[in-house]
Short mmCIF file of C-alpha atoms (C1' of nucleotides) in Angstrom, two decimals:
data_model
loop_
_atom_site.label_atom_id
_atom_site.label_comp_id
_atom_site.label_asym_id
_atom_site.label_seq_id
_atom_site.Cartn_x
_atom_site.Cartn_y
_atom_site.Cartn_z
CA MET A 88 4.81 11.87 -22.54
CA ILE A 89 6.73 13.44 -19.73
CA GLY A 90 6.93 17.17 -19.18
CA LEU A 91 9.62 18.99 -17.27
CA ILE A 92 8.56 22.33 -15.88
CA ASP A 93 11.44 24.55 -14.87
CA CYS A 94 11.07 27.92 -13.22
CA ASN A 95 13.31 30.41 -15.01
CA ASN A 96 16.05 31.91 -12.80
CA PHE A 97 13.84 30.82 -9.94
CA TYR A 98 15.23 32.62 -6.89
CA VAL A 99 15.64 35.84 -8.83
CA SER A 100 12.11 35.52 -10.24
CA CYS A 101 10.72 35.08 -6.71
CA GLU A 102 12.44 38.28 -5.62
CA ARG A 103 11.14 40.15 -8.65
CA VAL A 104 7.54 39.21 -7.97
CA PHE A 105 7.65 41.40 -4.87
CA GLN A 106 10.15 43.97 -6.10
CA PRO A 107 9.34 44.79 -9.71
CA ARG A 108 12.08 47.41 -9.72
CA LEU A 109 14.51 44.51 -10.05
CA GLU A 110 13.23 43.75 -13.56
CA GLY A 111 15.90 44.41 -16.12
CA LEU A 112 18.69 44.71 -13.53
CA PRO A 113 21.60 42.28 -13.15
CA VAL A 114 20.44 40.42 -10.02
CA GLY A 115 22.15 37.56 -8.20
CA VAL A 116 21.07 35.56 -5.16
CA LEU A 117 23.80 34.41 -2.77
CA SER A 118 24.25 31.13 -0.91
CA ASN A 119 23.93 30.86 2.84
CA ASN A 120 26.36 33.13 4.58
CA ASP A 121 26.35 35.39 1.52
CA GLY A 122 29.15 33.19 0.21
CA CYS A 123 28.75 32.80 -3.52
CA VAL A 124 26.29 33.35 -6.35
CA ILE A 125 23.77 30.50 -6.69
CA ALA A 126 21.06 32.09 -8.86
CA ARG A 127 21.37 34.63 -11.64
CA SER A 128 19.13 36.80 -13.73
CA ASN A 129 19.69 36.84 -17.51
CA GLU A 130 21.25 40.28 -17.19
CA ILE A 131 23.87 39.12 -14.70
CA LYS A 132 24.58 36.03 -16.84
CA ALA A 133 25.17 38.36 -19.78
CA LEU A 134 27.88 40.11 -17.76
CA GLY A 135 29.73 36.81 -17.67
CA ILE A 136 29.25 36.18 -13.96
CA GLU A 137 29.31 32.43 -13.42
CA MET A 138 27.45 30.23 -11.00
CA GLY A 139 29.45 29.86 -7.79
CA THR A 140 31.40 33.11 -8.08
CA PRO A 141 32.40 34.22 -4.56
CA ALA A 142 30.57 37.38 -3.55
CA PHE A 143 33.72 39.17 -2.46
CA GLU A 144 35.11 38.98 -6.00
CA LEU A 145 32.16 41.04 -7.20
CA LYS A 146 32.58 43.97 -4.86
CA ASN A 147 33.80 46.36 -7.50
CA GLN A 148 31.18 45.39 -10.03
CA ILE A 149 28.38 46.14 -7.59
CA ARG A 150 29.18 49.81 -7.99
CA ARG A 151 30.49 49.83 -11.54
CA GLN A 152 27.80 47.73 -13.15
CA GLY A 153 24.96 48.15 -10.71
CA LEU A 154 24.80 44.52 -9.60
CA VAL A 155 22.12 43.69 -7.05
CA LEU A 156 23.21 40.82 -4.80
CA LEU A 157 20.58 39.47 -2.40
CA SER A 158 20.91 37.05 0.50
CA SER A 159 18.89 33.89 -0.01
CA ASN A 160 15.36 33.78 1.37
CA TYR A 161 14.50 30.08 1.38
CA GLU A 162 11.23 30.54 3.20
CA LEU A 163 9.98 32.66 0.31
CA TYR A 164 11.32 30.33 -2.40
CA GLY A 165 9.84 27.23 -0.74
CA ASP A 166 6.43 28.86 -0.52
CA MET A 167 6.51 30.11 -4.12
CA SER A 168 7.51 26.63 -5.27
CA ALA A 169 4.47 25.16 -3.54
CA ARG A 170 2.26 27.72 -5.30
CA VAL A 171 3.65 26.81 -8.71
CA GLN A 172 3.06 23.15 -7.94
CA ALA A 173 -0.54 23.86 -6.97
CA VAL A 174 -1.21 25.46 -10.36
CA LEU A 175 0.41 22.53 -12.20
CA GLU A 176 -1.81 20.11 -10.35
CA GLU A 177 -4.83 21.69 -12.02
CA PHE A 178 -3.38 20.77 -15.42
CA ALA A 179 -1.87 17.33 -14.90
CA PRO A 180 -2.88 14.49 -12.60
CA GLU A 181 0.66 13.54 -11.67
CA VAL A 182 3.15 16.16 -10.54
CA GLU A 183 6.49 15.02 -9.16
CA PRO A 184 8.60 17.76 -7.62
CA TYR A 185 12.22 17.11 -8.56
CA SER A 186 13.84 20.12 -6.94
CA ILE A 187 12.66 23.44 -5.59
CA ASP A 188 12.39 24.84 -9.12
CA GLU A 189 11.73 21.77 -11.29
CA MET A 190 8.76 19.46 -11.55
CA PHE A 191 8.00 16.50 -13.75
CA VAL A 192 4.42 16.03 -14.94
CA ARG A 193 2.82 13.27 -16.97
CA PHE A 194 0.70 14.19 -20.01
CA GLU A 195 -1.49 11.37 -21.29
CA GLY A 196 -3.82 11.20 -24.28
CA PHE A 197 -2.91 14.39 -26.15
CA ASP A 198 -2.05 14.79 -29.81
CA VAL A 199 0.87 17.12 -30.35
CA ALA A 200 -1.15 20.17 -31.40
CA THR A 201 -3.50 19.97 -28.42
CA LEU A 202 -0.59 19.33 -26.08
CA MET A 203 1.11 22.46 -27.38
CA ASP A 204 -2.00 24.54 -26.61
CA HIS A 205 -2.33 22.93 -23.21
CA CYS A 206 1.28 23.77 -22.32
CA ARG A 207 0.98 27.35 -23.49
CA THR A 208 -2.11 27.85 -21.35
CA LEU A 209 -0.37 26.24 -18.40
CA ARG A 210 2.56 28.57 -18.83
CA ARG A 211 0.34 31.64 -18.93
CA GLN A 212 -1.58 30.60 -15.85
CA VAL A 213 1.48 29.92 -13.74
CA ARG A 214 2.74 33.35 -14.69
CA GLN A 215 -0.59 34.98 -13.93
CA TYR A 216 -1.27 33.22 -10.62
CA THR A 217 2.24 33.17 -9.14
CA GLY A 218 4.25 35.73 -11.12
CA ILE A 219 6.87 33.09 -11.93
CA PRO A 220 7.99 32.55 -15.56
CA ILE A 221 8.48 28.90 -16.52
CA SER A 222 9.75 26.83 -19.42
CA ILE A 223 8.28 23.51 -20.48
CA GLY A 224 9.98 20.59 -22.21
CA VAL A 225 8.01 17.53 -23.23
CA ALA A 226 9.40 14.23 -24.51
CA PRO A 227 9.01 10.45 -24.13
CA THR A 228 11.71 10.21 -21.42
CA ARG A 229 12.92 12.34 -18.55
CA THR A 230 16.39 12.81 -20.00
CA LEU A 231 14.95 14.09 -23.29
CA ALA A 232 12.41 16.25 -21.46
CA LYS A 233 15.27 17.94 -19.60
CA LEU A 234 16.99 18.70 -22.91
CA ALA A 235 13.77 19.87 -24.52
CA ASN A 236 13.28 22.18 -21.56
CA ARG A 237 16.74 23.59 -22.02
CA ALA A 238 15.96 24.34 -25.66
CA ALA A 239 12.63 25.91 -24.70
CA LYS A 240 14.47 28.25 -22.37
CA LYS A 241 17.42 29.08 -24.63
CA LEU A 242 15.90 29.42 -28.06
CA ALA A 243 13.42 32.23 -28.51
CA ARG A 244 11.58 30.49 -31.36
CA TYR A 245 10.09 27.95 -28.97
CA GLU A 246 8.43 30.64 -26.85
CA GLY A 247 8.99 28.63 -23.72
CA VAL A 248 7.52 25.31 -24.83
CA CYS A 249 9.44 22.58 -26.68
CA ILE A 250 7.87 19.24 -27.52
CA VAL A 251 10.08 16.44 -28.82
CA ASN A 252 8.06 13.67 -30.35
CA THR A 253 9.49 12.24 -33.59
CA ASP A 254 12.95 10.85 -34.37
CA ALA A 255 13.59 13.90 -36.49
CA ASP A 256 12.82 16.18 -33.50
CA THR A 257 15.21 14.17 -31.38
CA GLN A 258 18.00 14.33 -33.90
CA ALA A 259 17.60 18.07 -34.40
CA LEU A 260 17.66 18.55 -30.63
CA LEU A 261 20.57 16.26 -29.80
CA GLN A 262 22.87 17.46 -32.55
CA GLY A 263 23.02 20.86 -30.94
CA VAL A 264 23.65 19.63 -27.41
CA ALA A 265 27.06 19.28 -25.75
CA LEU A 266 27.74 16.16 -23.70
CA GLY A 267 28.01 18.04 -20.44
CA ASP A 268 24.49 19.41 -20.84
CA ILE A 269 22.97 15.96 -20.62
CA TRP A 270 21.36 15.06 -17.29
CA GLY A 271 23.72 12.64 -15.56
CA VAL A 272 26.84 13.50 -17.55
CA GLY A 273 29.31 15.53 -15.51
CA GLN A 274 32.78 16.84 -16.28
CA ARG A 275 34.55 13.54 -15.61
CA LEU A 276 32.37 11.59 -17.97
CA VAL A 277 32.67 14.27 -20.64
CA GLU A 278 36.45 13.82 -20.63
CA ARG A 279 36.32 10.05 -20.80
CA LEU A 280 33.68 10.08 -23.53
CA ARG A 281 35.72 12.58 -25.54
CA ASP A 282 38.67 10.20 -25.43
CA MET A 283 36.42 7.68 -27.15
CA GLY A 284 35.56 10.18 -29.86
CA ILE A 285 32.06 10.87 -28.56
CA ARG A 286 31.46 14.60 -28.75
CA SER A 287 27.78 15.45 -28.82
CA ALA A 288 24.57 14.17 -27.32
CA TRP A 289 23.72 12.76 -30.73
CA ASP A 290 27.02 10.78 -30.80
CA LEU A 291 26.24 9.37 -27.38
CA ARG A 292 22.75 8.38 -28.43
CA ASN A 293 24.25 6.41 -31.31
CA THR A 294 26.76 4.51 -29.20
CA ASP A 295 26.03 0.88 -28.34
CA PRO A 296 24.48 0.89 -24.84
CA ARG A 297 26.14 -2.43 -23.98
CA GLN A 298 29.54 -1.00 -24.76
CA ILE A 299 28.75 2.00 -22.55
CA ARG A 300 27.72 -0.31 -19.77
CA ARG A 301 30.97 -2.25 -19.99
CA ARG A 302 33.22 0.80 -20.11
CA PHE A 303 31.25 3.00 -17.74
CA SER A 304 28.25 1.91 -15.71
CA VAL A 305 24.61 0.98 -15.80
CA VAL A 306 23.84 4.58 -14.97
CA LEU A 307 25.28 5.89 -18.21
CA GLU A 308 23.76 3.00 -20.14
CA ARG A 309 20.36 4.16 -18.95
CA THR A 310 21.13 7.65 -20.14
CA VAL A 311 21.91 6.32 -23.63
CA LEU A 312 18.65 4.39 -23.67
CA GLU A 313 16.74 7.45 -22.50
CA LEU A 314 18.30 9.50 -25.30
CA ARG A 315 16.87 6.86 -27.66
CA GLY A 316 13.41 7.45 -26.24
CA ILE A 317 13.29 4.34 -24.05
CA PRO A 318 12.23 5.35 -20.53
CA CYS A 319 14.35 3.79 -17.80
CA ILE A 320 14.76 6.45 -15.14
CA ASP A 321 12.06 6.46 -12.52
CA MET A 322 11.51 9.27 -10.12
CA ASN A 323 12.28 8.77 -6.52
CA ASP A 324 8.92 8.93 -4.96
CA ALA A 325 8.75 12.29 -3.26
CA ASP A 326 7.08 10.71 -0.26
CA GLU A 327 9.86 8.17 0.27
CA PRO A 328 11.65 8.97 3.50
CA LYS A 329 15.26 10.09 3.15
CA GLN A 330 17.92 7.50 3.83
CA ARG A 331 20.17 9.96 5.58
CA ILE A 332 19.67 13.42 6.97
CA MET A 333 22.38 16.02 6.94
CA THR A 334 22.48 19.42 8.56
CA SER A 335 25.58 21.52 8.26
CA ARG A 336 26.60 25.07 7.76
CA SER A 337 29.68 27.15 7.29
CA PHE A 338 30.52 29.47 10.15
CA GLY A 339 30.17 33.21 9.67
CA ARG A 340 33.89 33.37 10.55
CA LEU A 341 36.64 30.85 11.32
CA THR A 342 36.71 29.53 14.85
CA GLY A 343 38.68 27.09 16.95
CA ASP A 344 36.64 27.59 20.10
CA LEU A 345 35.24 24.28 21.34
CA SER A 346 32.23 25.73 23.10
CA GLU A 347 31.29 27.72 20.01
CA ILE A 348 31.61 24.65 17.82
CA ARG A 349 29.60 22.65 20.31
CA GLU A 350 26.79 25.19 20.03
CA ALA A 351 26.77 24.84 16.27
CA ILE A 352 26.73 21.05 16.50
CA ARG A 353 23.90 21.31 19.01
CA GLN A 354 21.84 23.37 16.57
CA HIS A 355 22.47 20.90 13.77
CA ALA A 356 21.64 17.91 15.95
CA GLN A 357 18.33 19.46 16.98
CA ARG A 358 17.40 20.49 13.47
CA GLY A 359 18.34 17.02 12.21
CA ALA A 360 16.24 15.33 14.88
CA GLU A 361 13.32 17.53 13.88
CA LYS A 362 13.63 16.49 10.23
CA LEU A 363 13.92 12.90 11.39
CA ARG A 364 10.64 13.07 13.32
CA GLN A 365 8.96 14.84 10.43
CA GLN A 366 9.50 11.84 8.20
CA ASN A 367 8.68 9.48 11.07
CA SER A 368 12.09 7.80 11.15
CA LEU A 369 14.60 6.80 13.80
CA ALA A 370 18.37 7.09 13.45
CA SER A 371 20.70 4.25 14.39
CA ALA A 372 23.89 6.30 14.30
CA VAL A 373 25.10 9.88 14.12
CA LEU A 374 28.09 11.31 12.32
CA VAL A 375 29.74 14.59 13.24
CA PHE A 376 32.23 16.31 10.99
CA LEU A 377 34.39 19.40 11.09
CA LYS A 378 36.20 21.11 8.24
CA THR A 379 38.93 23.69 8.13
CA ASN A 380 38.99 26.16 5.24
CA ARG A 381 40.65 24.38 2.32
CA HIS A 382 41.03 27.66 0.47
CA ARG A 383 43.36 28.93 3.17
CA GLN A 384 46.60 27.22 2.27
CA ASP A 385 48.40 29.24 4.91
CA LEU A 386 46.48 27.46 7.68
CA ALA A 387 46.82 23.88 8.92
CA GLN A 388 44.16 21.59 7.47
CA TYR A 389 42.12 19.08 9.48
CA SER A 390 38.75 17.65 8.48
CA PRO A 391 37.84 14.84 10.84
CA SER A 392 34.61 12.96 11.32
CA ASP A 393 33.36 10.38 13.79
CA ILE A 394 30.39 8.05 13.94
CA VAL A 395 28.66 7.15 17.21
CA GLU A 396 26.22 4.25 17.24
CA LEU A 397 23.08 4.82 19.27
CA ALA A 398 22.09 2.15 21.78
CA GLN A 399 18.90 1.71 19.81
CA PRO A 400 17.31 3.64 16.95
CA THR A 401 15.83 6.88 18.26
CA SER A 402 14.51 10.31 17.28
CA ASP A 403 14.86 11.76 20.77
CA SER A 404 16.70 15.06 20.48
CA ARG A 405 18.32 14.54 23.85
CA LEU A 406 19.92 11.21 22.95
CA ILE A 407 21.03 12.53 19.59
CA LEU A 408 22.51 15.61 21.28
CA GLN A 409 24.44 13.39 23.68
CA ALA A 410 25.84 11.27 20.88
CA THR A 411 26.90 14.22 18.75
CA SER A 412 28.57 15.85 21.71
CA GLN A 413 30.52 12.66 22.36
CA ALA A 414 31.59 12.45 18.73
CA LEU A 415 32.71 16.08 18.80
CA ASP A 416 34.91 15.43 21.84
CA THR A 417 36.57 12.58 19.96
CA ILE A 418 37.51 14.60 16.89
CA TYR A 419 38.06 18.10 18.22
CA ARG A 420 41.65 19.35 18.32
CA PRO A 421 42.62 22.81 19.51
CA ARG A 422 44.72 25.18 17.39
CA TYR A 423 42.79 24.61 14.17
CA ALA A 424 40.57 27.27 12.62
CA PHE A 425 37.39 25.49 11.59
CA MET A 426 35.12 26.75 8.88
CA LYS A 427 32.27 24.33 8.90
CA ALA A 428 30.61 21.76 11.12
CA GLY A 429 27.79 19.35 10.51
CA VAL A 430 25.75 16.39 11.68
CA MET A 431 24.50 13.43 9.68
CA LEU A 432 21.87 11.02 10.90
CA LEU A 433 22.51 7.56 9.47
CA ASP A 434 20.91 4.16 9.03
CA LEU A 435 17.40 5.51 9.33
CA VAL A 436 14.53 3.13 10.03
CA ASP A 437 10.77 3.50 9.99
CA ALA A 438 9.56 4.49 13.47
CA ASN A 439 6.31 2.51 13.24
CA ARG A 440 7.95 -0.71 12.28
CA GLN A 441 10.66 -0.29 14.87
CA GLN A 442 8.17 0.15 17.70
CA LEU A 443 6.26 -2.97 16.78
CA SER A 444 9.42 -5.02 16.79
CA LEU A 445 10.60 -3.73 20.15
CA LEU A 446 9.97 -6.12 22.99
CA ALA A 447 9.46 -3.30 25.40
CA SER A 448 8.74 -3.77 29.08
CA PRO A 449 5.83 -1.73 30.48
CA GLN A 450 8.25 0.83 31.95
CA THR A 451 10.09 1.44 28.71
CA ALA A 452 6.80 1.62 26.84
CA GLU A 453 5.62 4.26 29.31
CA GLU A 454 8.92 6.09 28.95
CA GLY A 455 8.67 5.95 25.19
CA LYS A 456 5.21 7.45 25.27
CA ARG A 457 6.34 10.34 27.45
CA ARG A 458 9.32 10.91 25.22
CA ASP A 459 7.14 11.03 22.12
CA THR A 460 4.77 13.51 23.74
CA LEU A 461 7.67 15.72 24.74
CA MET A 462 9.15 15.70 21.24
CA GLN A 463 5.76 16.34 19.62
CA THR A 464 5.17 19.30 21.89
CA LEU A 465 8.58 20.66 21.06
CA ASP A 466 7.97 20.34 17.32
CA ARG A 467 4.53 21.89 17.55
CA LEU A 468 5.75 24.91 19.47
CA ASN A 469 8.55 25.47 16.99
CA ALA A 470 6.20 25.06 14.03
CA GLN A 471 3.67 27.53 15.42
CA MET A 472 5.92 30.08 17.04
CA GLY A 473 8.90 29.91 14.68
CA ARG A 474 11.96 27.72 14.47
CA GLY A 475 14.14 27.78 17.59
CA THR A 476 11.43 29.01 19.97
CA VAL A 477 12.09 26.02 22.24
CA ARG A 478 15.47 24.32 22.20
CA PHE A 479 18.10 22.63 24.25
CA GLY A 480 20.88 24.97 25.35
CA VAL A 481 20.90 28.70 24.94
CA PRO A 482 22.81 30.02 21.96
CA ARG A 483 24.77 33.15 22.69
CA LYS A 484 24.71 36.32 20.67
CA GLY A 485 27.42 36.94 18.11
CA ALA A 486 28.59 33.33 17.97
CA ALA A 487 30.70 32.38 14.97
CA TRP A 488 28.06 30.10 13.55
CA HIS A 489 25.51 32.83 13.11
CA LEU A 490 24.91 33.26 9.42
CA ARG A 491 25.68 36.37 7.54
CA CYS A 492 22.73 37.46 5.46
CA ALA A 493 23.06 41.18 5.00
CA ASN A 494 20.52 41.55 2.19
CA ARG A 495 17.64 39.23 2.90
CA THR A 496 14.31 40.43 1.59
CA PRO A 497 11.17 40.10 3.74
CA ARG A 498 9.38 36.75 3.92
CA TRP A 499 6.42 38.30 2.12
CA THR A 500 4.23 35.23 1.97
CA THR A 501 4.93 33.37 5.21
CA GLN A 502 5.30 35.93 8.02
CA TRP A 503 2.47 38.23 9.04
CA GLY A 504 4.91 40.84 10.26
CA GLU A 505 6.64 41.02 6.90
CA LEU A 506 3.62 41.42 4.62
CA LEU A 507 3.97 43.83 1.74
CA LYS A 508 2.37 47.17 2.59
CA ALA A 509 0.41 49.06 -0.05
CA GLN A 510 -0.58 52.68 0.21
CA GLY A 511 -3.28 54.54 -1.72
CA ARG A 512 -4.00 58.19 -1.97
"C1'" DT B 1479 38.09 39.11 6.10
"C1'" DC B 1480 35.38 36.71 2.13
"C1'" DT B 1481 34.54 30.45 -1.63
"C1'" DG B 1482 26.74 26.69 -0.22
"C1'" DG B 1483 23.98 22.86 1.54
"C1'" DG B 1484 21.71 18.71 0.87
"C1'" DG B 1485 20.99 14.61 -1.35
"C1'" DT B 1486 21.20 9.92 -4.49
"C1'" DC B 1487 23.10 5.82 -6.68
"C1'" DC B 1488 26.77 2.74 -8.06
"C1'" DT B 1489 31.17 0.28 -7.86
"C1'" DA B 1490 35.41 -1.63 -6.19
"C1'" DG B 1491 37.54 -3.96 -2.88
"C1'" DG B 1492 38.13 -5.86 1.72
"C1'" DA B 1493 36.34 -8.98 5.28
"C1'" DC B 1494 34.39 -13.01 6.20
"C1'" DC B 1495 32.34 -17.56 5.50
"C1'" DC B 1496 32.10 -22.33 3.99
"C1'" DT C 53 56.35 -27.69 -6.98
"C1'" DC C 54 52.87 -26.51 -4.21
"C1'" DT C 55 49.95 -22.81 -0.88
"C1'" DG C 56 41.26 -23.02 -3.33
"C1'" DG C 57 37.51 -20.68 -4.91
"C1'" DG C 58 33.21 -18.73 -4.86
"C1'" DG C 59 29.60 -16.12 -2.60
"C1'" DT C 60 27.81 -12.34 0.31
"C1'" DC C 61 27.93 -8.30 2.99
"C1'" DC C 62 29.67 -3.91 4.13
"C1'" DT C 63 32.09 0.41 3.53
"C1'" DA C 64 34.49 4.11 1.37
"C1'" DG C 65 34.69 6.82 -2.25
"C1'" DG C 66 33.43 8.49 -6.84
"C1'" DA C 67 30.25 10.75 -9.68
"C1'" DC C 68 26.32 13.10 -10.30
"C1'" DC C 69 22.16 16.25 -9.33
"C1'" DC C 70 20.03 21.07 -8.07
#
DNA sequence: TCTGGGGTCCTAGGACCC
DNA sequence: TCTGGGGTCCTAGGACCC
């Protein structure tokens, strides 16, 4: 059996652990740049505020309805996620993080009653040790476990744990589930399935998988099989290196200034190179893109991108910086107001394997060694002293790409200077 | 003024080859 | 009247996820 553990309203729950006064209030956490709502408490959901609502549309409600909107604090959320995972690992041998707030676990050798007890204990302990409330769904496949989890969260009678084991369980579960709530079925598929007369998860389960494969894809066929209790979705191994690395960000305000944009690209290139070295890969090419603000119909639109091949695969920040700068010069045009810029590192290869296959002369081997030492030193300094302690180029104050984050809470668990202070009398 | 960031997988169709 | 056909590789784009 596969369990899906999902942290309820995760970002909001993290904030509440350190600020209990937020309990019971309508709280939302905003995306980077304080752009739009990406996490919601139950209370703010009840007010009808949807995921992705732009923050500026909520200005009035902040006063009228007492909304609390916080900037996102990813350092805190990442650390809390690791703590939740650590507790899970005491209860199940295999824990596969799926996203920052969801983890799959494998439960072997339980009968249903014992498994139920086990899950309830697990839930209590996560709450006690980390302060984070979770829901648990258990089923024979990942797709069903996701749906069971959803039921566990939504329906009070489950008290946070829903186990789907028999055909009757599955039917009861699937009959109440809309197509769009199935993992892997988005809006487009919902429309096309509706045209075929398929309306609920139960309908989809009862459709011939071969027919689905012919009319849609193998992906959806697998979903149908999973709904029938036949496992066919494997997890991507969490340790697998990424195949591409992207770093991008919206600007705090629109800008057309080349030197400002170049600074942003430089930050992204360096951050990307750092991620690249972390997973011990080399990039063979870099892509740089710019975007104007598509919501501003009154402004001219231009969203170019360019790829520059590297002479040979590398993780050297300096070479990657050079290539991104070259790509930027190719695509940049004055008189546009850009909103976003980013860098992608492409065609990644394993650094170890690449070095073995290189027929390097003694000089280039020596050079390579010095380069690696330099990059390692750079990464170590930035890890110990904080991101951006050592970098190429000096970013200026007040540049457009600086993020807005007006309401970020302290990084309670990862920065000594921001520890919670307690006072007794 | 104001609208996230980072990924994956699959498929169709073009280019190219024999 | 006729102007092959099949295979492979690559890329762009679609669709989905949180």
